[in-house]
Tab-separated table of C-alpha atoms and ligand atoms in Angstrom:
chain	number	residue	atom	x	y	z
A	21	MET	CA	16.141	-12.621	-11.636
A	22	ASP	CA	18.013	-12.226	-14.835
A	23	THR	CA	15.767	-13.180	-17.553
A	24	PHE	CA	13.629	-10.167	-17.590
A	25	ARG	CA	16.087	-7.340	-18.820
A	26	ASP	CA	14.270	-4.460	-17.032
A	27	PHE	CA	14.026	-5.955	-13.562
A	28	LYS	CA	16.770	-3.927	-12.426
A	29	ARG	CA	15.386	-0.513	-13.409
A	30	TYR	CA	11.921	-1.631	-11.443
A	31	ALA	CA	14.325	-3.000	-8.566
A	32	ASP	CA	15.614	0.526	-8.187
A	33	GLN	CA	12.406	2.487	-7.995
A	34	LEU	CA	10.656	0.299	-5.754
A	35	ALA	CA	13.748	0.423	-3.307
A	36	GLU	CA	14.092	4.130	-3.791
A	37	THR	CA	10.324	4.499	-2.666
A	38	ALA	CA	10.809	2.080	0.418
A	39	ARG	CA	13.734	4.251	1.407
A	40	TRP	CA	11.381	7.237	0.913
A	41	ALA	CA	8.518	6.030	3.072
A	42	ALA	CA	11.033	4.990	5.589
A	43	GLY	CA	12.457	8.268	5.656
A	44	LYS	CA	9.106	9.989	6.240
A	45	GLY	CA	8.874	7.570	9.394
A	46	TRP	CA	6.083	5.450	8.048
A	47	ALA	CA	8.359	1.901	8.171
A	48	PRO	CA	9.941	1.525	12.121
A	49	ALA	CA	11.830	-1.210	12.611
A	50	THR	CA	12.047	-3.412	9.778
A	51	SER	CA	8.324	-3.075	9.001
A	52	THR	CA	6.329	-2.395	5.699
A	53	ASN	CA	6.370	-3.741	2.217
A	54	TYR	CA	5.996	-2.302	-1.422
A	55	SER	CA	5.650	-4.283	-4.489
A	56	VAL	CA	5.285	-3.006	-8.441
A	57	ARG	CA	3.626	-4.919	-11.283
A	58	LEU	CA	5.796	-6.316	-13.558
A	59	PRO	CA	5.511	-6.435	-17.290
A	60	ASP	CA	4.070	-9.294	-19.641
A	61	GLU	CA	7.209	-9.946	-20.584
A	62	ALA	CA	8.743	-10.649	-17.026
A	63	ALA	CA	5.681	-13.808	-16.876
A	64	PRO	CA	5.732	-15.986	-14.884
A	65	ALA	CA	6.783	-13.340	-12.585
A	66	ILE	CA	3.608	-11.213	-11.422
A	67	CYS	CA	5.288	-8.693	-9.521
A	68	ALA	CA	8.696	-7.305	-7.544
A	69	ILE	CA	8.398	-7.112	-3.803
A	70	THR	CA	10.496	-6.101	-0.930
A	71	ALA	CA	12.022	-9.100	1.086
A	72	SER	CA	11.194	-9.771	4.785
A	73	GLY	CA	12.964	-8.440	7.555
A	74	VAL	CA	14.911	-5.684	5.572
A	75	ASP	CA	15.477	-2.179	7.194
A	76	LYS	CA	13.451	0.002	4.472
A	77	GLU	CA	15.474	2.859	5.586
A	78	HIS	CA	18.823	1.098	3.705
A	79	LEU	CA	16.878	-1.015	1.585
A	80	ASP	CA	18.859	-1.820	-1.800
A	81	PRO	CA	17.835	-2.855	-5.277
A	82	ALA	CA	19.304	-6.229	-4.469
A	83	ASP	CA	16.539	-6.758	-1.513
A	84	VAL	CA	13.767	-6.598	-4.297
A	85	VAL	CA	12.555	-10.263	-5.504
A	86	ALA	CA	10.419	-10.742	-8.303
A	87	ILE	CA	7.699	-13.557	-7.334
A	88	ASP	CA	5.392	-15.671	-9.226
A	89	SER	CA	1.715	-15.771	-8.748
A	90	ASP	CA	2.020	-18.209	-6.072
A	91	GLY	CA	4.545	-15.654	-4.174
A	92	ARG	CA	7.701	-17.882	-4.982
A	93	PRO	CA	10.522	-16.266	-5.809
A	94	MET	CA	11.778	-16.366	-9.534
A	95	ASN	CA	14.827	-18.116	-10.339
A	96	GLY	CA	15.455	-19.639	-6.713
A	97	HIS	CA	16.195	-16.251	-5.363
A	98	PRO	CA	17.481	-16.795	-2.119
A	99	LEU	CA	15.682	-13.627	-0.195
A	100	LYS	CA	12.204	-14.564	1.101
A	101	PRO	CA	9.479	-12.041	-0.047
A	102	SER	CA	7.520	-10.216	2.388
A	103	ALA	CA	5.312	-11.925	5.180
A	104	GLU	CA	2.405	-10.010	3.533
A	105	THR	CA	3.094	-11.220	-0.286
A	106	PHE	CA	-0.537	-12.672	-0.230
A	107	LEU	CA	-1.965	-9.325	0.387
A	108	HIS	CA	-0.067	-7.939	-2.403
A	109	LEU	CA	-0.683	-10.721	-5.298
A	110	MET	CA	-4.773	-10.246	-3.975
A	111	LEU	CA	-4.481	-6.947	-4.814
A	112	TYR	CA	-2.971	-7.742	-8.454
A	113	ARG	CA	-6.005	-9.805	-9.338
A	114	ARG	CA	-7.647	-6.426	-9.445
A	115	GLU	CA	-7.822	-4.302	-12.753
A	116	ASN	CA	-5.543	-1.212	-13.325
A	117	MET	CA	-3.107	-2.412	-10.185
A	118	GLY	CA	0.613	-1.249	-11.119
A	119	ALA	CA	1.767	-0.924	-7.440
A	120	VAL	CA	0.852	-1.384	-4.002
A	121	LEU	CA	2.785	0.636	-0.985
A	122	HIS	CA	2.459	-0.779	2.489
A	123	THR	CA	3.030	1.671	5.705
A	124	HIS	CA	3.043	1.378	9.427
A	125	SER	CA	2.707	5.235	10.684
A	126	VAL	CA	1.534	6.068	13.959
A	127	ALA	CA	-1.576	7.889	12.882
A	128	GLY	CA	-2.667	4.683	10.697
A	129	ALA	CA	-2.326	2.622	13.379
A	130	LEU	CA	-3.816	4.673	15.827
A	131	LEU	CA	-6.657	5.871	13.933
A	132	SER	CA	-7.471	2.266	12.469
A	133	ARG	CA	-8.087	1.220	16.050
A	134	SER	CA	-10.116	3.863	17.147
A	135	ALA	CA	-12.316	3.505	14.076
A	136	GLU	CA	-12.204	-0.420	13.814
A	137	ALA	CA	-15.597	-0.905	15.204
A	138	VAL	CA	-17.440	1.410	12.553
A	139	GLY	CA	-15.553	-0.733	9.926
A	140	HIS	CA	-13.984	2.530	7.641
A	141	LEU	CA	-12.942	5.665	8.014
A	142	THR	CA	-14.424	8.500	5.960
A	143	LEU	CA	-12.085	11.614	4.889
A	144	SER	CA	-14.243	14.482	3.806
A	145	GLY	CA	-13.537	18.565	3.437
A	146	TRP	CA	-9.519	18.075	3.047
A	147	GLU	CA	-8.018	19.780	-0.181
A	148	LEU	CA	-5.541	16.875	-0.264
A	149	LEU	CA	-8.274	14.533	-1.616
A	150	LYS	CA	-7.463	16.244	-4.543
A	151	GLY	CA	-4.410	14.148	-4.954
A	152	LEU	CA	-6.200	11.136	-5.241
A	153	ASP	CA	-7.113	9.725	-8.976
A	154	GLY	CA	-10.267	10.925	-10.520
A	155	ILE	CA	-11.148	13.577	-7.385
A	156	ASP	CA	-11.390	17.369	-8.228
A	157	ARG	CA	-12.788	18.649	-5.200
A	158	HIS	CA	-12.551	18.805	-1.451
A	159	ASP	CA	-16.320	18.339	-0.558
A	160	CYS	CA	-16.326	14.516	-1.286
A	161	GLU	CA	-16.608	11.870	0.689
A	162	VAL	CA	-13.481	8.831	0.406
A	163	ARG	CA	-13.874	5.930	2.428
A	164	LEU	CA	-10.841	3.828	3.888
A	165	PRO	CA	-12.298	0.220	4.735
A	166	ILE	CA	-11.057	-1.173	7.898
A	167	PHE	CA	-10.161	-4.831	8.859
A	168	PRO	CA	-9.236	-6.690	11.918
A	169	ASN	CA	-5.470	-7.678	11.710
A	170	SER	CA	-4.370	-10.979	11.656
A	171	GLN	CA	-1.252	-13.146	11.190
A	172	ASP	CA	-3.068	-15.359	8.918
A	173	ILE	CA	-2.278	-13.514	5.734
A	174	ALA	CA	-3.652	-15.729	3.269
A	175	GLY	CA	-6.761	-15.787	5.506
A	176	LEU	CA	-7.087	-12.176	5.714
A	177	ALA	CA	-6.656	-11.600	1.922
A	178	ALA	CA	-9.266	-14.227	1.229
A	179	LEU	CA	-11.728	-12.115	3.868
A	180	ILE	CA	-10.622	-8.685	2.496
A	181	GLU	CA	-10.808	-9.325	-1.499
A	182	PRO	CA	-14.485	-9.869	-1.784
A	183	CYS	CA	-15.283	-6.611	0.591
A	184	LEU	CA	-13.482	-4.274	-1.612
A	185	PRO	CA	-15.648	-2.568	-4.022
A	186	ARG	CA	-15.022	-3.007	-7.749
A	187	SER	CA	-17.523	-0.676	-9.237
A	188	GLU	CA	-16.636	2.838	-7.180
A	189	PRO	CA	-13.044	4.183	-6.554
A	190	CYS	CA	-11.328	2.563	-3.764
A	191	TYR	CA	-7.463	3.527	-3.467
A	192	GLY	CA	-6.846	1.409	-0.099
A	193	PHE	CA	-7.640	-0.052	3.204
A	194	LEU	CA	-6.490	-0.118	6.880
A	195	LEU	CA	-5.725	-3.242	9.307
A	196	ALA	CA	-6.540	-2.575	12.416
A	197	GLY	CA	-3.701	-1.786	15.023
A	198	HIS	CA	-1.194	-2.331	11.752
A	199	GLY	CA	-1.104	0.290	9.106
A	200	LEU	CA	-2.298	1.114	5.863
A	201	TYR	CA	-2.397	-0.515	2.463
A	202	VAL	CA	-2.900	1.929	-0.772
A	203	TRP	CA	-2.146	1.255	-4.317
A	204	GLY	CA	-2.044	3.123	-7.855
A	205	LYS	CA	-2.219	2.577	-11.781
A	206	ASP	CA	1.791	2.480	-11.635
A	207	LEU	CA	4.120	3.205	-9.070
A	208	SER	CA	4.173	7.219	-8.870
A	209	ASP	CA	0.313	7.047	-8.489
A	210	ALA	CA	0.423	4.639	-5.843
A	211	LYS	CA	3.431	6.848	-4.150
A	212	ARG	CA	1.013	10.058	-4.677
A	213	HIS	CA	-1.793	7.957	-2.677
A	214	LEU	CA	0.296	7.050	-0.235
A	215	GLU	CA	1.378	10.603	0.664
A	216	VAL	CA	-2.064	12.091	0.346
A	217	PHE	CA	-3.413	9.174	3.029
A	218	GLU	CA	-0.952	9.628	5.452
A	219	TYR	CA	-1.301	13.501	5.523
A	220	LEU	CA	-5.190	13.113	5.737
A	221	LEU	CA	-4.432	10.430	8.584
A	222	GLN	CA	-2.420	12.729	10.231
A	223	CYS	CA	-4.966	15.786	10.008
A	224	GLU	CA	-7.646	13.193	11.325
A	225	ARG	CA	-5.665	12.336	14.169
A	226	GLU	CA	-5.416	15.936	15.209
A	227	VAL	CA	-8.636	17.036	14.554
A	228	ARG	CA	-9.864	13.892	17.076
A	229	SER	CA	-7.181	14.181	19.578
A	230	HIS	CA	-8.321	17.833	19.843
A	231	GLY	CA	-11.992	16.881	20.547
A	232	HIS	CA	-13.486	17.886	17.137
A	233	ASN	CA	-14.638	14.340	15.866
A	234	THR	CA	-15.554	14.309	12.225
A	235	GLY	CA	-17.231	11.031	12.322
A	236	ALA	CA	-15.811	8.246	11.205
B	2	ZN	ZN1	2.523	-4.790	7.608
């Protein structure tokens, strides 16, 4: 997109974030997707999002596409936006949503399946919870909702949107057997939240696999 002069800066930062997540082992094969909200001057573009089917470990800024509120690439961009674009667009209708990051880690896939019947995962007692916006103690409870997976992404977005809390902090959700969505008020916030949740999912997985169930 060439009508928005700062686009390259946003694309650079998003590509770097995608490569970082892939380097952590959270983006096997060509899975996962990442987006950042664009400023008003980029309208009608809403966000920049990684293209579908690209190996995230080698993601180039040229693999980042600006899209409008219907998920259409701007300026006839030839790359196809992520298959999960409608989940990102649904999240950008929420307040203070600056970036959305989605990973496919082993811990996220396993825990989201084992706790699917409960409908959420509760994280508590971990020092790293303090890495989440607005949390300053370990002995609190943070809930990650879990939704059933689906290949109908628009339908999934419609199902999830009314279920996400608006009056209390909500940092992300899990799709069962699939992966994790997290967000933040800007890209660095979202990146920190992603690192916190992936770390905590690993901790929970270890605890549960050793028979010390902390409760779903
Ligand atoms: Zn996915």
